[in-house]
PDB file of N, CA and C in Angstrom:
ATOM      1  N   MET A  71      36.933  11.176  26.846  1.00  0.00           N
ATOM      2  CA  MET A  71      35.653  11.403  27.410  1.00  0.00           C
ATOM      3  C   MET A  71      35.700  11.394  28.868  1.00  0.00           C
ATOM      4  N   VAL A  72      35.032  12.328  29.475  1.00  0.00           N
ATOM      5  CA  VAL A  72      34.930  12.368  31.019  1.00  0.00           C
ATOM      6  C   VAL A  72      33.744  11.782  31.499  1.00  0.00           C
ATOM      7  N   GLU A  73      33.724  11.047  32.595  1.00  0.00           N
ATOM      8  CA  GLU A  73      32.447  10.498  33.071  1.00  0.00           C
ATOM      9  C   GLU A  73      31.326  11.502  33.408  1.00  0.00           C
ATOM     10  N   GLY A  74      30.157  11.286  32.943  1.00  0.00           N
ATOM     11  CA  GLY A  74      29.038  12.286  33.141  1.00  0.00           C
ATOM     12  C   GLY A  74      29.051  13.196  31.903  1.00  0.00           C
ATOM     13  N   GLN A  75      29.976  13.146  30.933  1.00  0.00           N
ATOM     14  CA  GLN A  75      29.894  14.072  29.787  1.00  0.00           C
ATOM     15  C   GLN A  75      28.886  13.605  28.844  1.00  0.00           C
ATOM     16  N   GLU A  76      28.121  14.569  28.279  1.00  0.00           N
ATOM     17  CA  GLU A  76      27.014  14.260  27.374  1.00  0.00           C
ATOM     18  C   GLU A  76      27.718  14.108  26.026  1.00  0.00           C
ATOM     19  N   VAL A  77      27.206  13.014  25.251  1.00  0.00           N
ATOM     20  CA  VAL A  77      27.656  12.849  23.880  1.00  0.00           C
ATOM     21  C   VAL A  77      26.430  12.741  22.978  1.00  0.00           C
ATOM     22  N   GLU A  78      26.610  13.035  21.657  1.00  0.00           N
ATOM     23  CA  GLU A  78      25.519  12.934  20.831  1.00  0.00           C
ATOM     24  C   GLU A  78      25.898  11.706  19.867  1.00  0.00           C
ATOM     25  N   VAL A  79      24.895  10.884  19.622  1.00  0.00           N
ATOM     26  CA  VAL A  79      25.333   9.718  18.796  1.00  0.00           C
ATOM     27  C   VAL A  79      24.227   9.755  17.636  1.00  0.00           C
ATOM     28  N   ILE A  80      24.741   9.625  16.370  1.00  0.00           N
ATOM     29  CA  ILE A  80      23.860   9.665  15.250  1.00  0.00           C
ATOM     30  C   ILE A  80      24.050   8.224  14.653  1.00  0.00           C
ATOM     31  N   VAL A  81      22.829   7.623  14.457  1.00  0.00           N
ATOM     32  CA  VAL A  81      22.899   6.353  13.894  1.00  0.00           C
ATOM     33  C   VAL A  81      22.187   6.412  12.382  1.00  0.00           C
ATOM     34  N   LEU A  82      22.938   5.959  11.524  1.00  0.00           N
ATOM     35  CA  LEU A  82      22.374   5.999  10.063  1.00  0.00           C
ATOM     36  C   LEU A  82      21.928   4.596   9.742  1.00  0.00           C
ATOM     37  N   LEU A  83      20.673   4.413   9.380  1.00  0.00           N
ATOM     38  CA  LEU A  83      20.078   3.111   9.105  1.00  0.00           C
ATOM     39  C   LEU A  83      20.002   3.055   7.552  1.00  0.00           C
ATOM     40  N   SER A  84      20.360   1.903   7.071  1.00  0.00           N
ATOM     41  CA  SER A  84      20.265   1.644   5.677  1.00  0.00           C
ATOM     42  C   SER A  84      19.124   0.698   5.613  1.00  0.00           C
ATOM     43  N   ILE A  85      18.017   0.965   5.045  1.00  0.00           N
ATOM     44  CA  ILE A  85      16.794   0.224   4.889  1.00  0.00           C
ATOM     45  C   ILE A  85      16.954  -0.586   3.671  1.00  0.00           C
ATOM     46  N   LEU A  86      16.914  -1.882   3.726  1.00  0.00           N
ATOM     47  CA  LEU A  86      16.982  -2.817   2.589  1.00  0.00           C
ATOM     48  C   LEU A  86      15.665  -2.875   1.979  1.00  0.00           C
ATOM     49  N   PRO A  87      15.683  -2.886   0.436  1.00  0.00           N
ATOM     50  CA  PRO A  87      14.490  -2.798  -0.278  1.00  0.00           C
ATOM     51  C   PRO A  87      13.716  -4.303  -0.026  1.00  0.00           C
ATOM     52  N   THR A  88      12.383  -4.231   0.047  1.00  0.00           N
ATOM     53  CA  THR A  88      11.719  -5.419   0.221  1.00  0.00           C
ATOM     54  C   THR A  88      11.161  -5.867  -1.201  1.00  0.00           C
ATOM     55  N   ARG A  89      11.179  -7.228  -1.369  1.00  0.00           N
ATOM     56  CA  ARG A  89      10.703  -7.719  -2.593  1.00  0.00           C
ATOM     57  C   ARG A  89       9.164  -7.895  -2.472  1.00  0.00           C
ATOM     58  N   LYS A  90       8.416  -7.422  -3.533  1.00  0.00           N
ATOM     59  CA  LYS A  90       6.964  -7.527  -3.589  1.00  0.00           C
ATOM     60  C   LYS A  90       6.692  -9.110  -4.114  1.00  0.00           C
ATOM     61  N   LYS A  91       5.586  -9.454  -3.433  1.00  0.00           N
ATOM     62  CA  LYS A  91       5.197 -10.838  -3.804  1.00  0.00           C
ATOM     63  C   LYS A  91       4.569 -10.782  -5.211  1.00  0.00           C
ATOM     64  N   VAL A  92       4.970 -11.570  -6.217  1.00  0.00           N
ATOM     65  CA  VAL A  92       4.422 -11.549  -7.431  1.00  0.00           C
ATOM     66  C   VAL A  92       3.625 -12.831  -7.651  1.00  0.00           C
ATOM     67  N   LEU A  93       2.424 -12.699  -8.063  1.00  0.00           N
ATOM     68  CA  LEU A  93       1.658 -13.937  -8.242  1.00  0.00           C
ATOM     69  C   LEU A  93       1.648 -14.369  -9.674  1.00  0.00           C
ATOM     70  N   THR A  94       1.722 -15.794  -9.782  1.00  0.00           N
ATOM     71  CA  THR A  94       1.602 -16.349 -11.029  1.00  0.00           C
ATOM     72  C   THR A  94       0.041 -16.276 -11.599  1.00  0.00           C
ATOM     73  N   ALA A  95      -0.190 -16.426 -12.841  1.00  0.00           N
ATOM     74  CA  ALA A  95      -1.667 -16.488 -13.237  1.00  0.00           C
ATOM     75  C   ALA A  95      -2.471 -17.550 -12.383  1.00  0.00           C
ATOM     76  N   HIS A  96      -2.009 -18.626 -12.068  1.00  0.00           N
ATOM     77  CA  HIS A  96      -2.649 -19.785 -11.407  1.00  0.00           C
ATOM     78  C   HIS A  96      -2.831 -19.284 -10.027  1.00  0.00           C
ATOM     79  N   GLU A  97      -1.849 -18.721  -9.381  1.00  0.00           N
ATOM     80  CA  GLU A  97      -2.033 -18.179  -8.033  1.00  0.00           C
ATOM     81  C   GLU A  97      -3.152 -17.145  -7.985  1.00  0.00           C
ATOM     82  N   LEU A  98      -3.148 -16.202  -9.001  1.00  0.00           N
ATOM     83  CA  LEU A  98      -4.091 -15.210  -9.003  1.00  0.00           C
ATOM     84  C   LEU A  98      -5.502 -15.747  -9.201  1.00  0.00           C
ATOM     85  N   LEU A  99      -5.742 -16.718 -10.016  1.00  0.00           N
ATOM     86  CA  LEU A  99      -6.987 -17.291 -10.133  1.00  0.00           C
ATOM     87  C   LEU A  99      -7.500 -18.103  -8.990  1.00  0.00           C
ATOM     88  N   ASP A 100      -6.587 -18.634  -8.215  1.00  0.00           N
ATOM     89  CA  ASP A 100      -6.961 -19.308  -6.923  1.00  0.00           C
ATOM     90  C   ASP A 100      -7.182 -18.319  -5.778  1.00  0.00           C
ATOM     91  N   SER A 101      -6.627 -17.092  -5.914  1.00  0.00           N
ATOM     92  CA  SER A 101      -6.852 -16.200  -4.843  1.00  0.00           C
ATOM     93  C   SER A 101      -8.250 -15.708  -4.714  1.00  0.00           C
ATOM     94  N   SER A 102      -8.543 -14.958  -3.661  1.00  0.00           N
ATOM     95  CA  SER A 102      -9.940 -14.512  -3.488  1.00  0.00           C
ATOM     96  C   SER A 102     -10.149 -13.126  -4.199  1.00  0.00           C
ATOM     97  N   LEU A 103      -9.123 -12.798  -4.896  1.00  0.00           N
ATOM     98  CA  LEU A 103      -9.187 -11.493  -5.737  1.00  0.00           C
ATOM     99  C   LEU A 103     -10.181 -11.628  -6.936  1.00  0.00           C
ATOM    100  N   ILE A 104     -10.213 -12.792  -7.582  1.00  0.00           N
ATOM    101  CA  ILE A 104     -11.040 -12.927  -8.697  1.00  0.00           C
ATOM    102  C   ILE A 104     -12.461 -13.153  -8.292  1.00  0.00           C
ATOM    103  N   GLY A 105     -13.383 -12.358  -8.738  1.00  0.00           N
ATOM    104  CA  GLY A 105     -14.701 -12.368  -8.290  1.00  0.00           C
ATOM    105  C   GLY A 105     -15.065 -11.677  -7.009  1.00  0.00           C
ATOM    106  N   LEU A 106     -14.194 -10.816  -6.414  1.00  0.00           N
ATOM    107  CA  LEU A 106     -14.356 -10.207  -5.230  1.00  0.00           C
ATOM    108  C   LEU A 106     -15.688  -9.407  -5.119  1.00  0.00           C
ATOM    109  N   TRP A 107     -15.959  -8.748  -6.188  1.00  0.00           N
ATOM    110  CA  TRP A 107     -17.218  -7.834  -6.203  1.00  0.00           C
ATOM    111  C   TRP A 107     -18.383  -8.562  -6.874  1.00  0.00           C
ATOM    112  N   GLU A 108     -18.310  -9.871  -7.124  1.00  0.00           N
ATOM    113  CA  GLU A 108     -19.291 -10.523  -7.818  1.00  0.00           C
ATOM    114  C   GLU A 108     -20.817 -10.477  -7.208  1.00  0.00           C
ATOM    115  N   GLU A 109     -20.783 -10.639  -5.937  1.00  0.00           N
ATOM    116  CA  GLU A 109     -22.072 -10.713  -5.149  1.00  0.00           C
ATOM    117  C   GLU A 109     -22.485  -9.406  -4.582  1.00  0.00           C
ATOM    118  N   ARG A 110     -21.868  -8.330  -4.988  1.00  0.00           N
ATOM    119  CA  ARG A 110     -22.196  -6.998  -4.447  1.00  0.00           C
ATOM    120  C   ARG A 110     -23.212  -6.356  -5.354  1.00  0.00           C
ATOM    121  N   ASP A 111     -24.266  -6.034  -4.739  1.00  0.00           N
ATOM    122  CA  ASP A 111     -25.338  -5.387  -5.557  1.00  0.00           C
ATOM    123  C   ASP A 111     -25.255  -3.730  -5.444  1.00  0.00           C
ATOM    124  N   ASP A 112     -24.327  -3.219  -4.632  1.00  0.00           N
ATOM    125  CA  ASP A 112     -24.179  -1.755  -4.739  1.00  0.00           C
ATOM    126  C   ASP A 112     -23.128  -1.447  -5.696  1.00  0.00           C
ATOM    127  N   ILE A 113     -22.471  -2.428  -6.346  1.00  0.00           N
ATOM    128  CA  ILE A 113     -21.433  -1.901  -7.411  1.00  0.00           C
ATOM    129  C   ILE A 113     -22.083  -2.429  -8.798  1.00  0.00           C
ATOM    130  N   THR A 114     -22.681  -1.474  -9.612  1.00  0.00           N
ATOM    131  CA  THR A 114     -23.260  -2.098 -10.733  1.00  0.00           C
ATOM    132  C   THR A 114     -22.272  -2.044 -11.968  1.00  0.00           C
ATOM    133  N   ASP A 115     -21.247  -1.153 -11.863  1.00  0.00           N
ATOM    134  CA  ASP A 115     -20.219  -1.148 -12.950  1.00  0.00           C
ATOM    135  C   ASP A 115     -18.885  -1.186 -12.286  1.00  0.00           C
ATOM    136  N   SER A 116     -18.340  -2.454 -12.309  1.00  0.00           N
ATOM    137  CA  SER A 116     -17.080  -2.680 -11.565  1.00  0.00           C
ATOM    138  C   SER A 116     -15.880  -1.879 -12.172  1.00  0.00           C
ATOM    139  N   LEU A 117     -15.900  -1.692 -13.558  1.00  0.00           N
ATOM    140  CA  LEU A 117     -14.888  -0.874 -14.093  1.00  0.00           C
ATOM    141  C   LEU A 117     -14.919   0.603 -13.732  1.00  0.00           C
ATOM    142  N   ALA A 118     -16.096   1.139 -13.649  1.00  0.00           N
ATOM    143  CA  ALA A 118     -16.182   2.656 -13.184  1.00  0.00           C
ATOM    144  C   ALA A 118     -15.866   2.695 -11.729  1.00  0.00           C
ATOM    145  N   TYR A 119     -16.190   1.552 -10.834  1.00  0.00           N
ATOM    146  CA  TYR A 119     -15.915   1.729  -9.388  1.00  0.00           C
ATOM    147  C   TYR A 119     -14.388   1.476  -9.159  1.00  0.00           C
ATOM    148  N   ALA A 120     -13.727   0.718  -9.907  1.00  0.00           N
ATOM    149  CA  ALA A 120     -12.237   0.534  -9.849  1.00  0.00           C
ATOM    150  C   ALA A 120     -11.621   1.882 -10.288  1.00  0.00           C
ATOM    151  N   ARG A 121     -12.103   2.606 -11.302  1.00  0.00           N
ATOM    152  CA  ARG A 121     -11.509   3.804 -11.727  1.00  0.00           C
ATOM    153  C   ARG A 121     -11.654   4.848 -10.729  1.00  0.00           C
ATOM    154  N   GLN A 122     -12.964   4.832 -10.019  1.00  0.00           N
ATOM    155  CA  GLN A 122     -13.163   5.859  -8.909  1.00  0.00           C
ATOM    156  C   GLN A 122     -12.135   5.595  -7.779  1.00  0.00           C
ATOM    157  N   LEU A 123     -11.915   4.408  -7.360  1.00  0.00           N
ATOM    158  CA  LEU A 123     -11.091   4.008  -6.366  1.00  0.00           C
ATOM    159  C   LEU A 123      -9.580   4.503  -6.610  1.00  0.00           C
ATOM    160  N   ARG A 124      -9.233   4.205  -7.789  1.00  0.00           N
ATOM    161  CA  ARG A 124      -7.864   4.651  -8.256  1.00  0.00           C
ATOM    162  C   ARG A 124      -7.736   6.154  -8.129  1.00  0.00           C
ATOM    163  N   GLU A 125      -8.770   6.843  -8.712  1.00  0.00           N
ATOM    164  CA  GLU A 125      -8.571   8.310  -8.688  1.00  0.00           C
ATOM    165  C   GLU A 125      -8.694   8.960  -7.225  1.00  0.00           C
ATOM    166  N   GLN A 126      -9.442   8.223  -6.273  1.00  0.00           N
ATOM    167  CA  GLN A 126      -9.448   8.668  -4.999  1.00  0.00           C
ATOM    168  C   GLN A 126      -8.074   8.466  -4.293  1.00  0.00           C
ATOM    169  N   SER A 127      -7.433   7.351  -4.498  1.00  0.00           N
ATOM    170  CA  SER A 127      -6.221   6.952  -4.007  1.00  0.00           C
ATOM    171  C   SER A 127      -5.018   8.036  -4.437  1.00  0.00           C
ATOM    172  N   GLN A 128      -5.189   8.424  -5.837  1.00  0.00           N
ATOM    173  CA  GLN A 128      -4.154   9.345  -6.249  1.00  0.00           C
ATOM    174  C   GLN A 128      -4.326  10.763  -5.755  1.00  0.00           C
ATOM    175  N   ARG A 129      -5.503  11.104  -5.384  1.00  0.00           N
ATOM    176  CA  ARG A 129      -5.712  12.396  -4.773  1.00  0.00           C
ATOM    177  C   ARG A 129      -5.568  12.503  -3.323  1.00  0.00           C
ATOM    178  N   ARG A 130      -5.516  11.378  -2.659  1.00  0.00           N
ATOM    179  CA  ARG A 130      -5.526  11.252  -1.241  1.00  0.00           C
ATOM    180  C   ARG A 130      -4.491  12.029  -0.495  1.00  0.00           C
ATOM    181  N   GLY A 131      -3.163  12.024  -1.086  1.00  0.00           N
ATOM    182  CA  GLY A 131      -2.088  12.676  -0.544  1.00  0.00           C
ATOM    183  C   GLY A 131      -2.253  14.213  -0.635  1.00  0.00           C
ATOM    184  N   TYR A 132      -2.852  14.632  -1.698  1.00  0.00           N
ATOM    185  CA  TYR A 132      -2.882  16.086  -1.937  1.00  0.00           C
ATOM    186  C   TYR A 132      -4.052  16.711  -1.101  1.00  0.00           C
ATOM    187  N   ASP A 133      -5.174  15.954  -0.952  1.00  0.00           N
ATOM    188  CA  ASP A 133      -6.339  16.553  -0.386  1.00  0.00           C
ATOM    189  C   ASP A 133      -6.338  16.518   1.156  1.00  0.00           C
ATOM    190  N   SER A 134      -5.562  15.673   1.788  1.00  0.00           N
ATOM    191  CA  SER A 134      -5.545  15.389   3.253  1.00  0.00           C
ATOM    192  C   SER A 134      -4.835  16.639   3.940  1.00  0.00           C
ATOM    193  N   PRO A 135      -5.251  17.028   5.122  1.00  0.00           N
ATOM    194  CA  PRO A 135      -4.565  18.029   5.813  1.00  0.00           C
ATOM    195  C   PRO A 135      -3.147  17.565   6.322  1.00  0.00           C
ATOM    196  N   ARG A 136      -2.177  18.491   6.431  1.00  0.00           N
ATOM    197  CA  ARG A 136      -1.039  18.022   6.844  1.00  0.00           C
ATOM    198  C   ARG A 136      -0.566  18.509   8.209  1.00  0.00           C
TER     199      ARG A 136
END
């Protein structure tokens, strides 16, 4: 190499997989997830609401502009 010469450096990164936190049944019961919608009066059918949220999230990638 000569001083002032341009070089191209390619860095390949290996991303390590991250472990997802798994809750035990006891931890889940103690979490704020259980009863999350209990006091909401705008959600009359929690199963239908959850289904609607899942459907929206599945379509999100296809409906959004790129």
